[in-house]
Amino acid sequence: MFELLGQIGRFTLTQLAAMGKMFIFLLSALGLAFRRPAKIRLIIYHIKTFGVDSLSVVVLSGFFTGMVMGFQGYYSLRKFNAESWLGSATALSLLRELGPVLAAFMVTGRTGSAMAAELGTMRATEQIDALYSMAINPIKYLVSPRIIASLIAMPLLTAIFDVVGIYGAYLVGVGLLGVSSGSYFSGMESSVVFHDVYSGFIKAVSFGLIITWVCCYKGFHAPPMATGVSQATTESVVLSFVFILVWDYFLTSIML
Amino acid sequence: MSAARAMIRVVDLYKSFGKQQVLKGVTMEFTKGKITTIVGTSGCGKTVLLKHLNALLLPDRGQVFIDSVDITRLKQKDLYEMRGRFGVLFQGAALLDSMTVFDNVAFPLREKTTMAEAEIRKKADERLDQVGLEGMGHKYPAELSGGMRKRAGLARALVMDPEIVLFDEPTTGLDPVLATGIHQLIARTQQTFGFTGVVVSHTIPQVFEISDYVAILANGVIEEFKPTKEFQSSQNPVVQQFIQGQTEGPIQVL
């Protein structure tokens, strides 16, 4: 009995300690991000790797998501003779929910895992120790620019995902299934309000932060060996997904 | 050895990782302007000891003094300042592989000084010449051989004109010819710059040629610490076992 209690206690303590370490990591990275000198060139470089390099996968997944929504939306709406609302149904679900979440998932797989692997390798090959020993704070040099870059790039990627998705659904709904083009866009115009747009962007910004935070943390603290790097990469992707979904529920419930 | 000339003093250092006790009361000092070598079997904690000297690791117990300042108690800001006095050559050179060799060598100058780009260029090129890598600056670390990477790492370690340079197994994984070359390079640059050198190695007897003092770390403590000549002729069974490479003896192997 006492043995079991002890185990529960130990487990809780180690989990709490790990969470505390993650938060301290985030706070110091954020604090250092806004301290001079700003690493403008590094930030631009990471906007490129985070944003531009993920563009193709985001466009592709956005397009197919939109096309699937065209079919599924048409199928459900037709049951209520409301297929002319396809445009508004697609736009609302993309802008409010699917755009930010799916774009974040794609970026986690594409860029987040790469970040964890890169930092993990830098840890294993002592490059992070080398930065410390050159009196350079590796969190400021490696993590902070990535965080700023993700805050800028993630909402832009989400916007692209939304737009491509809306046109994907248009292609299926209007092009294949015969919904009228005018009602597709006028329905969207009458039902989408600004709140829908910016709540999606608040999600996108916070998901960007979650991805860089979790993946950089996992990579930064990877055990210094090959299996350590692969383990850190896997954990970073899984944990990012979980954090994104939990945080998404939380944000949705307060912003509805 | 008088205390006044000691650049670094390590006092009763303890460090463990989980249940594994690595350092069990290490006490030694490093003389200013000389090269001190720490030898010992692989995995005996030489690198761990080295990483305590510039506070990459903090001890469980004990102190490390640089110029009589206890660096285990420094604040974050002073810690970074103190690390600036060190140059470190890591085991795998630890060059940043996202940038060229030249940018790696120029990196500390760009990040930590306000020197103009022209001066940085001149100084980084000079260091690359000194380690025999002239004209190699545009290559990426992945395109270099192990020996070249070590030399580039040395150029980077020396670019800030450090007072103390730490060498973590500078010749491990190199062939004997290249190993001698790196040793000569260390000796030559030490004469040029006059830094205090700390070398961690198990390349014996070659490493003795560049060392002023040699210490052996075994079973978590310094078993013997003497000027090189005396060390080589020491009758200490630990030293004898290590030099002759025997598995039987006071050093616990396996």
Coordinates of C-alpha atoms in Angstrom, one line a residue:
Chain A
M1 CA 0.0 0.0 0.0
F2 CA 2.7 2.5 1.1
E3 CA 4.8 1.3 -1.8
L4 CA 2.0 2.2 -4.2
L5 CA 1.6 5.6 -2.7
G6 CA 5.3 6.2 -2.9
Q7 CA 5.3 5.3 -6.6
I8 CA 2.4 7.7 -7.3
G9 CA 4.1 10.4 -5.4
R10 CA 7.4 9.9 -7.2
F11 CA 5.7 9.8 -10.5
T12 CA 3.8 13.1 -9.8
L13 CA 7.0 14.8 -8.6
T14 CA 9.0 13.9 -11.6
Q15 CA 6.2 14.9 -13.9
L16 CA 5.8 18.2 -12.1
A17 CA 9.5 18.8 -12.3
A18 CA 9.6 18.1 -16.0
M19 CA 6.7 20.5 -16.6
G20 CA 8.5 23.2 -14.5
K21 CA 11.6 22.7 -16.5
M22 CA 9.7 23.1 -19.8
F23 CA 8.1 26.3 -18.5
I24 CA 11.4 27.8 -17.4
F25 CA 12.8 26.9 -20.8
L26 CA 9.9 28.7 -22.5
L27 CA 10.1 31.8 -20.3
S28 CA 13.8 32.2 -20.8
A29 CA 13.5 31.8 -24.5
L30 CA 10.8 34.4 -24.7
G31 CA 12.6 36.7 -22.4
L32 CA 15.8 36.5 -24.4
A33 CA 13.9 36.9 -27.7
F34 CA 13.1 40.5 -26.9
R35 CA 16.5 41.4 -25.5
R36 CA 19.1 43.1 -27.6
P37 CA 20.9 42.5 -29.9
A38 CA 18.1 41.1 -32.0
K39 CA 19.1 38.4 -34.3
I40 CA 17.4 39.7 -37.4
R41 CA 19.3 37.6 -39.9
L42 CA 18.7 34.4 -37.9
I43 CA 15.0 35.3 -37.6
I44 CA 14.7 35.7 -41.3
Y45 CA 16.5 32.5 -42.0
H46 CA 14.2 30.6 -39.6
I47 CA 11.1 32.2 -41.2
K48 CA 12.3 30.7 -44.4
T49 CA 12.8 27.2 -43.0
F50 CA 9.6 27.4 -40.9
G51 CA 7.4 29.1 -43.4
V52 CA 8.6 29.0 -47.0
D53 CA 9.9 25.4 -46.8
S54 CA 6.6 24.2 -45.4
L55 CA 4.6 26.0 -48.0
S56 CA 4.3 23.1 -50.5
V57 CA 3.0 20.6 -47.9
V58 CA 0.6 23.2 -46.4
V59 CA -0.8 24.1 -49.9
L60 CA -1.2 20.4 -50.8
S61 CA -2.9 19.4 -47.6
G62 CA -5.0 22.5 -47.6
F63 CA -6.2 21.8 -51.1
F64 CA -7.2 18.2 -50.4
T65 CA -8.8 19.1 -47.1
G66 CA -10.9 21.7 -48.9
M67 CA -11.9 19.2 -51.6
V68 CA -12.9 16.6 -49.1
M69 CA -15.0 19.2 -47.3
G70 CA -16.6 20.0 -50.6
F71 CA -17.9 16.5 -50.9
Q72 CA -18.7 15.9 -47.2
G73 CA -20.3 19.3 -46.8
Y74 CA -22.4 18.8 -49.9
Y75 CA -23.5 15.4 -48.7
S76 CA -24.6 16.6 -45.2
L77 CA -26.1 19.9 -46.4
R78 CA -28.2 18.3 -49.1
K79 CA -30.1 16.4 -46.4
F80 CA -31.5 19.7 -45.3
N81 CA -31.8 21.1 -48.8
A82 CA -29.1 23.6 -47.8
E83 CA -26.3 22.9 -50.3
S84 CA -26.2 26.6 -51.2
W85 CA -24.6 27.1 -47.7
L86 CA -21.6 25.0 -48.7
G87 CA -19.4 28.1 -48.9
S88 CA -20.2 29.4 -45.5
A89 CA -19.9 25.9 -43.9
T90 CA -16.5 25.4 -45.5
A91 CA -15.2 28.8 -44.6
L92 CA -16.4 28.7 -41.0
S93 CA -14.9 25.3 -40.2
L94 CA -11.7 26.1 -42.0
L95 CA -11.1 29.6 -40.5
R96 CA -12.2 28.7 -37.0
E97 CA -10.9 25.2 -36.6
L98 CA -9.4 23.0 -39.4
G99 CA -7.1 25.6 -40.9
P100 CA -5.1 26.4 -37.7
V101 CA -5.1 22.8 -36.4
L102 CA -4.3 21.0 -39.6
A103 CA -1.7 23.5 -40.7
A104 CA -0.1 23.2 -37.3
F105 CA 0.0 19.4 -37.7
M106 CA 1.6 19.7 -41.0
V107 CA 4.2 22.1 -39.7
T108 CA 4.9 19.9 -36.7
G109 CA 5.6 17.0 -38.9
R110 CA 7.7 19.0 -41.4
T111 CA 9.5 21.6 -39.4
G112 CA 9.0 20.7 -35.7
S113 CA 10.5 17.2 -36.1
A114 CA 13.4 18.7 -38.0
M115 CA 14.0 21.3 -35.2
A116 CA 14.1 18.5 -32.6
A117 CA 16.5 16.4 -34.6
E118 CA 18.8 19.4 -35.4
L119 CA 19.0 20.6 -31.8
G120 CA 19.3 17.0 -30.6
T121 CA 22.3 16.4 -33.0
M122 CA 23.8 19.6 -31.8
R123 CA 23.6 18.4 -28.3
A124 CA 25.0 15.0 -29.1
T125 CA 28.0 16.5 -31.0
E126 CA 28.7 19.0 -28.2
Q127 CA 27.8 22.0 -30.4
I128 CA 25.5 23.3 -27.6
D129 CA 28.3 22.9 -25.1
A130 CA 30.6 24.7 -27.6
L131 CA 28.2 27.7 -27.6
Y132 CA 28.2 27.8 -23.8
S133 CA 31.9 27.6 -23.7
M134 CA 32.2 30.5 -26.2
A135 CA 30.1 32.5 -23.7
I136 CA 27.1 32.5 -26.1
N137 CA 23.7 31.6 -24.6
P138 CA 22.5 28.7 -26.8
I139 CA 18.8 29.5 -25.9
K140 CA 19.2 33.0 -27.2
Y141 CA 21.1 31.9 -30.2
L142 CA 19.1 28.7 -31.2
V143 CA 15.7 28.9 -29.6
S144 CA 14.6 32.5 -29.4
P145 CA 14.9 33.3 -33.2
R146 CA 13.0 30.1 -34.0
I147 CA 10.2 31.2 -31.6
I148 CA 9.9 34.7 -33.2
A149 CA 10.0 33.1 -36.6
S150 CA 7.2 30.7 -35.8
L151 CA 5.0 33.5 -34.3
I152 CA 5.3 35.3 -37.7
A153 CA 5.2 32.3 -40.1
M154 CA 2.4 30.2 -38.5
P155 CA -0.5 32.6 -39.0
L156 CA 0.6 33.2 -42.6
L157 CA 0.8 29.5 -43.3
T158 CA -2.7 29.2 -41.7
A159 CA -4.0 31.9 -43.9
I160 CA -2.7 30.2 -47.0
F161 CA -4.2 26.9 -45.8
D162 CA -7.6 28.6 -45.4
V163 CA -7.6 30.2 -48.8
V164 CA -6.4 27.1 -50.6
G165 CA -9.0 25.0 -48.7
I166 CA -11.8 27.3 -49.6
Y167 CA -10.9 27.1 -53.3
G168 CA -10.5 23.4 -53.0
A169 CA -14.1 23.1 -51.7
Y170 CA -15.2 25.5 -54.4
L171 CA -13.7 23.3 -57.1
V172 CA -15.6 20.3 -55.9
G173 CA -18.8 22.0 -54.8
V174 CA -19.2 24.4 -57.7
G175 CA -17.2 22.6 -60.4
L176 CA -18.3 19.0 -59.8
L177 CA -21.5 19.0 -57.8
G178 CA -23.2 22.0 -59.3
V179 CA -23.6 24.4 -56.3
S180 CA -24.0 27.9 -57.7
S181 CA -20.8 30.0 -57.6
G182 CA -22.7 33.1 -56.4
S183 CA -24.4 31.4 -53.5
Y184 CA -21.0 29.8 -52.5
F185 CA -19.4 33.2 -52.0
S186 CA -22.4 35.2 -50.9
G187 CA -23.2 32.7 -48.2
M188 CA -19.6 33.0 -47.0
E189 CA -19.8 36.7 -47.0
S190 CA -23.0 36.9 -45.0
S191 CA -22.0 34.3 -42.3
V192 CA -18.3 34.9 -41.7
V193 CA -17.7 37.7 -39.2
F194 CA -14.4 39.2 -38.2
H195 CA -14.4 37.2 -34.9
D196 CA -14.2 34.0 -36.9
V197 CA -11.1 35.2 -38.7
Y198 CA -9.1 36.5 -35.7
S199 CA -10.0 33.6 -33.4
G200 CA -8.4 31.4 -36.0
F201 CA -5.3 33.5 -36.0
I202 CA -5.0 33.6 -32.2
K203 CA -5.0 29.8 -32.5
A204 CA -2.4 29.8 -35.2
V205 CA 0.0 32.1 -33.3
S206 CA -0.3 30.0 -30.1
F207 CA 0.1 26.7 -32.1
G208 CA 3.3 28.2 -33.6
L209 CA 4.6 28.9 -30.2
I210 CA 3.7 25.4 -28.9
I211 CA 5.4 23.7 -31.8
T212 CA 8.7 25.6 -31.5
W213 CA 8.6 25.4 -27.7
V214 CA 8.0 21.7 -27.5
C215 CA 10.3 20.6 -30.3
C216 CA 13.2 22.9 -29.3
Y217 CA 12.9 21.7 -25.7
K218 CA 12.9 18.1 -26.6
G219 CA 15.8 18.5 -29.0
F220 CA 17.7 20.7 -26.6
H221 CA 17.5 18.1 -23.8
A222 CA 17.9 15.0 -26.0
P223 CA 20.2 12.3 -24.5
P224 CA 23.5 12.6 -26.4
M225 CA 23.3 9.6 -28.6
A226 CA 21.6 8.5 -31.8
T227 CA 18.7 6.8 -30.1
G228 CA 18.3 9.9 -27.9
V229 CA 17.9 12.1 -31.0
S230 CA 15.3 9.8 -32.6
Q231 CA 13.4 9.4 -29.3
A232 CA 13.4 13.2 -28.9
T233 CA 12.1 13.7 -32.4
T234 CA 9.2 11.2 -31.9
E235 CA 8.3 12.7 -28.5
S236 CA 8.4 16.2 -29.8
V237 CA 5.9 15.4 -32.5
V238 CA 3.5 13.4 -30.3
L239 CA 3.7 16.0 -27.5
S240 CA 3.1 18.9 -29.9
F241 CA 0.0 17.1 -31.3
V242 CA -1.4 16.6 -27.8
F243 CA -0.6 20.1 -26.7
I244 CA -2.2 21.6 -29.8
L245 CA -5.4 19.6 -29.4
V246 CA -5.7 20.3 -25.6
W247 CA -4.9 24.0 -26.1
D248 CA -7.3 24.1 -29.1
Y249 CA -10.1 22.8 -26.9
F250 CA -9.3 25.4 -24.2
L251 CA -9.2 28.3 -26.7
T252 CA -12.3 27.2 -28.5
S253 CA -14.3 27.1 -25.3
I254 CA -13.3 30.6 -24.2
M255 CA -13.5 32.2 -27.6
L256 CA -16.7 30.7 -28.9
Chain B
M1 CA 54.3 24.1 -7.3
S2 CA 53.5 27.3 -5.5
A3 CA 49.9 28.4 -5.1
A4 CA 50.6 31.8 -6.6
R5 CA 51.3 30.4 -10.0
A6 CA 48.2 28.2 -10.1
M7 CA 45.8 29.5 -12.7
I8 CA 43.1 26.9 -11.8
R9 CA 42.6 25.1 -8.5
V10 CA 40.2 22.2 -8.1
V11 CA 39.3 21.4 -4.5
D12 CA 37.7 18.2 -3.4
L13 CA 35.4 17.8 -6.3
Y14 CA 32.5 15.4 -6.3
K15 CA 30.1 14.6 -9.1
S16 CA 27.7 11.8 -9.8
F17 CA 25.2 11.1 -12.5
G18 CA 22.2 9.2 -11.1
K19 CA 23.7 6.4 -9.0
Q20 CA 27.1 6.5 -10.8
Q21 CA 29.7 8.4 -8.8
V22 CA 32.2 9.7 -11.3
L23 CA 34.4 12.2 -9.3
K24 CA 35.0 11.3 -5.7
G25 CA 37.1 14.1 -4.3
V26 CA 39.4 15.4 -7.0
T27 CA 42.0 17.9 -5.9
M28 CA 44.6 19.4 -8.2
E29 CA 45.9 22.6 -9.7
F30 CA 47.0 23.9 -13.1
T31 CA 50.0 26.1 -13.4
K32 CA 49.8 29.3 -15.3
G33 CA 51.4 29.2 -18.8
K34 CA 52.1 25.4 -18.7
I35 CA 50.4 22.4 -20.2
T36 CA 48.9 19.9 -17.7
T37 CA 47.7 16.6 -19.1
I38 CA 45.1 14.4 -17.4
V39 CA 45.3 10.8 -18.4
G40 CA 43.1 7.9 -17.5
T41 CA 41.1 5.0 -18.9
S42 CA 38.2 5.7 -21.2
G43 CA 35.1 6.6 -19.3
C44 CA 36.9 7.3 -16.0
G45 CA 35.6 10.9 -15.9
K46 CA 38.3 12.9 -17.6
T47 CA 35.9 14.8 -19.7
V48 CA 33.6 15.3 -16.8
L49 CA 36.4 16.9 -14.8
L50 CA 37.3 19.1 -17.8
K51 CA 33.8 20.3 -18.1
H52 CA 33.9 21.5 -14.5
L53 CA 36.8 23.8 -15.2
N54 CA 34.7 26.2 -17.2
A55 CA 31.5 25.4 -15.4
L56 CA 29.8 23.5 -18.2
L57 CA 29.0 21.1 -15.4
L58 CA 28.5 22.1 -11.8
P59 CA 29.8 19.8 -9.0
D60 CA 27.7 18.2 -6.3
R61 CA 30.4 19.2 -3.8
G62 CA 33.7 21.0 -4.0
Q63 CA 35.1 24.1 -5.6
V64 CA 36.9 25.3 -8.7
F65 CA 38.9 28.4 -8.4
I66 CA 40.1 30.5 -11.4
D67 CA 42.5 33.2 -10.2
S68 CA 41.1 32.5 -6.7
V69 CA 37.5 33.2 -7.7
D70 CA 35.2 30.2 -7.0
I71 CA 33.4 29.7 -10.3
T72 CA 30.9 27.2 -8.9
R73 CA 29.2 30.1 -7.2
L74 CA 29.2 32.7 -10.0
K75 CA 26.0 34.4 -11.2
Q76 CA 24.9 33.7 -14.7
K77 CA 26.3 37.0 -16.1
D78 CA 29.8 36.6 -14.4
L79 CA 29.8 33.0 -15.6
Y80 CA 29.5 34.0 -19.2
E81 CA 32.3 36.6 -18.7
M82 CA 34.5 33.9 -17.1
R83 CA 33.9 31.5 -20.0
G84 CA 35.1 34.1 -22.4
R85 CA 38.6 33.6 -20.9
F86 CA 38.6 30.0 -22.1
G87 CA 39.1 28.4 -25.4
V88 CA 37.8 24.8 -25.7
L89 CA 38.7 22.2 -28.3
F90 CA 36.0 19.6 -28.1
Q91 CA 36.4 15.9 -28.7
G92 CA 34.6 16.0 -32.1
A93 CA 35.7 19.6 -32.6
A94 CA 32.0 20.6 -32.2
L95 CA 32.0 23.0 -35.2
L96 CA 28.6 24.5 -35.9
D97 CA 27.8 22.5 -39.0
S98 CA 25.3 25.1 -40.4
M99 CA 28.2 27.4 -41.3
T100 CA 31.5 27.3 -43.1
V101 CA 34.8 26.8 -41.4
F102 CA 35.7 30.4 -41.8
D103 CA 32.4 31.5 -40.3
N104 CA 33.0 29.1 -37.4
V105 CA 36.3 30.6 -36.6
A106 CA 35.0 34.2 -37.0
F107 CA 31.8 33.3 -35.0
P108 CA 33.1 34.2 -31.5
L109 CA 34.6 37.5 -32.8
R110 CA 31.3 38.4 -34.5
E111 CA 29.2 37.5 -31.5
K112 CA 31.4 38.7 -28.6
T113 CA 33.4 41.7 -29.9
T114 CA 32.7 44.9 -31.8
M115 CA 35.5 44.4 -34.2
A116 CA 35.0 45.6 -37.8
E117 CA 34.4 42.9 -40.4
A118 CA 37.8 43.6 -42.1
E119 CA 39.6 43.0 -38.8
I120 CA 37.6 39.9 -38.1
R121 CA 38.5 38.6 -41.5
K122 CA 42.2 39.2 -41.0
K123 CA 42.2 37.6 -37.6
A124 CA 40.2 34.5 -38.5
D125 CA 42.4 34.0 -41.6
E126 CA 45.5 34.4 -39.5
R127 CA 44.3 31.6 -37.1
L128 CA 43.4 29.4 -40.0
D129 CA 46.9 29.8 -41.4
Q130 CA 48.4 29.0 -38.0
V131 CA 46.7 25.6 -37.9
G132 CA 47.5 24.9 -41.6
L133 CA 44.1 25.4 -43.0
E134 CA 44.8 28.3 -45.4
G135 CA 42.3 28.4 -48.3
M136 CA 39.9 25.9 -46.6
G137 CA 37.7 28.6 -45.0
H138 CA 34.9 28.2 -47.5
K139 CA 34.3 24.5 -46.8
Y140 CA 31.7 23.2 -44.5
P141 CA 32.7 21.0 -41.5
A142 CA 31.0 18.0 -43.1
E143 CA 33.4 18.3 -46.0
L144 CA 36.6 18.1 -43.8
S145 CA 38.5 15.1 -42.6
G146 CA 38.6 14.4 -38.8
G147 CA 42.1 15.9 -38.5
M148 CA 41.1 19.0 -40.4
R149 CA 38.1 19.5 -38.2
K150 CA 40.2 19.2 -35.1
R151 CA 42.5 21.9 -36.5
A152 CA 39.6 24.1 -37.4
G153 CA 38.3 23.6 -33.9
L154 CA 41.7 24.6 -32.5
A155 CA 41.6 27.8 -34.7
R156 CA 38.2 28.7 -33.3
A157 CA 39.4 27.9 -29.7
L158 CA 42.4 30.3 -30.2
V159 CA 40.7 33.1 -32.0
M160 CA 39.7 35.1 -28.9
D161 CA 43.3 34.9 -27.5
P162 CA 42.1 32.9 -24.5
E163 CA 44.2 32.7 -21.3
I164 CA 43.2 29.0 -20.8
V165 CA 42.7 26.4 -23.4
L166 CA 41.0 23.1 -22.7
F167 CA 41.7 20.2 -25.0
D168 CA 39.3 17.2 -24.8
E169 CA 41.0 14.2 -26.3
P170 CA 42.6 16.2 -29.2
T171 CA 44.0 13.1 -30.8
T172 CA 41.4 10.4 -30.2
G173 CA 40.4 8.8 -33.5
L174 CA 43.4 10.1 -35.5
D175 CA 46.2 8.1 -37.0
P176 CA 49.6 8.3 -35.2
V177 CA 51.1 10.6 -37.8
L178 CA 48.2 13.1 -37.5
A179 CA 48.2 12.7 -33.7
T180 CA 51.8 13.8 -33.6
G181 CA 50.9 16.7 -35.9
I182 CA 48.1 17.9 -33.6
H183 CA 50.4 17.5 -30.6
Q184 CA 53.1 19.6 -32.2
L185 CA 50.4 22.2 -33.2
I186 CA 49.3 22.4 -29.5
A187 CA 52.9 22.8 -28.3
R188 CA 53.7 25.4 -31.0
T189 CA 50.5 27.5 -30.4
Q190 CA 51.1 27.3 -26.6
Q191 CA 54.6 28.7 -27.1
T192 CA 53.2 31.5 -29.4
F193 CA 50.2 32.5 -27.2
G194 CA 51.4 31.4 -23.8
F195 CA 48.1 30.1 -22.6
T196 CA 47.5 27.7 -19.7
G197 CA 46.7 24.4 -21.3
V198 CA 44.7 21.5 -20.0
V199 CA 44.8 18.4 -22.1
V200 CA 42.7 15.3 -21.5
S201 CA 44.1 12.3 -23.4
H202 CA 44.9 8.7 -23.3
T203 CA 47.4 8.8 -26.2
I204 CA 50.5 7.8 -24.3
P205 CA 53.4 8.1 -24.5
Q206 CA 53.1 10.8 -27.3
V207 CA 51.2 13.2 -25.1
F208 CA 54.0 13.3 -22.6
E209 CA 56.2 15.2 -25.0
I210 CA 54.0 18.3 -24.9
S211 CA 53.1 18.1 -21.2
D212 CA 54.7 20.0 -18.4
Y213 CA 52.7 18.1 -15.8
V214 CA 50.8 14.9 -15.9
A215 CA 48.0 13.7 -13.6
I216 CA 46.2 10.3 -13.7
L217 CA 42.6 10.1 -12.9
A218 CA 41.4 6.7 -11.7
N219 CA 38.6 5.4 -9.5
G220 CA 37.3 9.0 -9.3
V221 CA 40.4 10.5 -7.7
I222 CA 43.8 11.9 -8.9
E223 CA 46.1 9.0 -8.1
E224 CA 49.3 10.6 -9.1
F225 CA 50.2 14.2 -10.2
K226 CA 53.8 15.1 -11.1
P227 CA 56.0 16.9 -13.6
T228 CA 56.1 14.7 -16.7
K229 CA 59.6 13.2 -16.2
E230 CA 58.8 12.1 -12.6
F231 CA 55.4 10.8 -13.7
Q232 CA 56.9 8.6 -16.3
S233 CA 59.3 7.0 -13.9
S234 CA 56.7 6.8 -11.1
Q235 CA 56.5 3.5 -9.3
N236 CA 52.9 4.1 -8.3
P237 CA 51.1 0.9 -9.3
V238 CA 48.2 2.9 -10.9
V239 CA 50.6 4.7 -13.2
Q240 CA 52.5 1.5 -14.0
Q241 CA 49.2 -0.3 -14.8
F242 CA 48.0 2.5 -17.1
I243 CA 51.3 2.9 -18.9
Q244 CA 51.7 -0.8 -19.5
G245 CA 48.1 -1.3 -20.3
Q246 CA 47.3 -4.1 -18.0
T247 CA 43.8 -5.2 -17.0
E248 CA 45.0 -6.5 -13.6
G249 CA 45.8 -3.9 -11.0
P250 CA 44.4 -1.1 -8.8
I251 CA 42.4 0.5 -11.7
Q252 CA 39.0 -1.1 -11.8
V253 CA 38.3 -2.1 -15.4
L254 CA 35.0 -3.5 -16.6

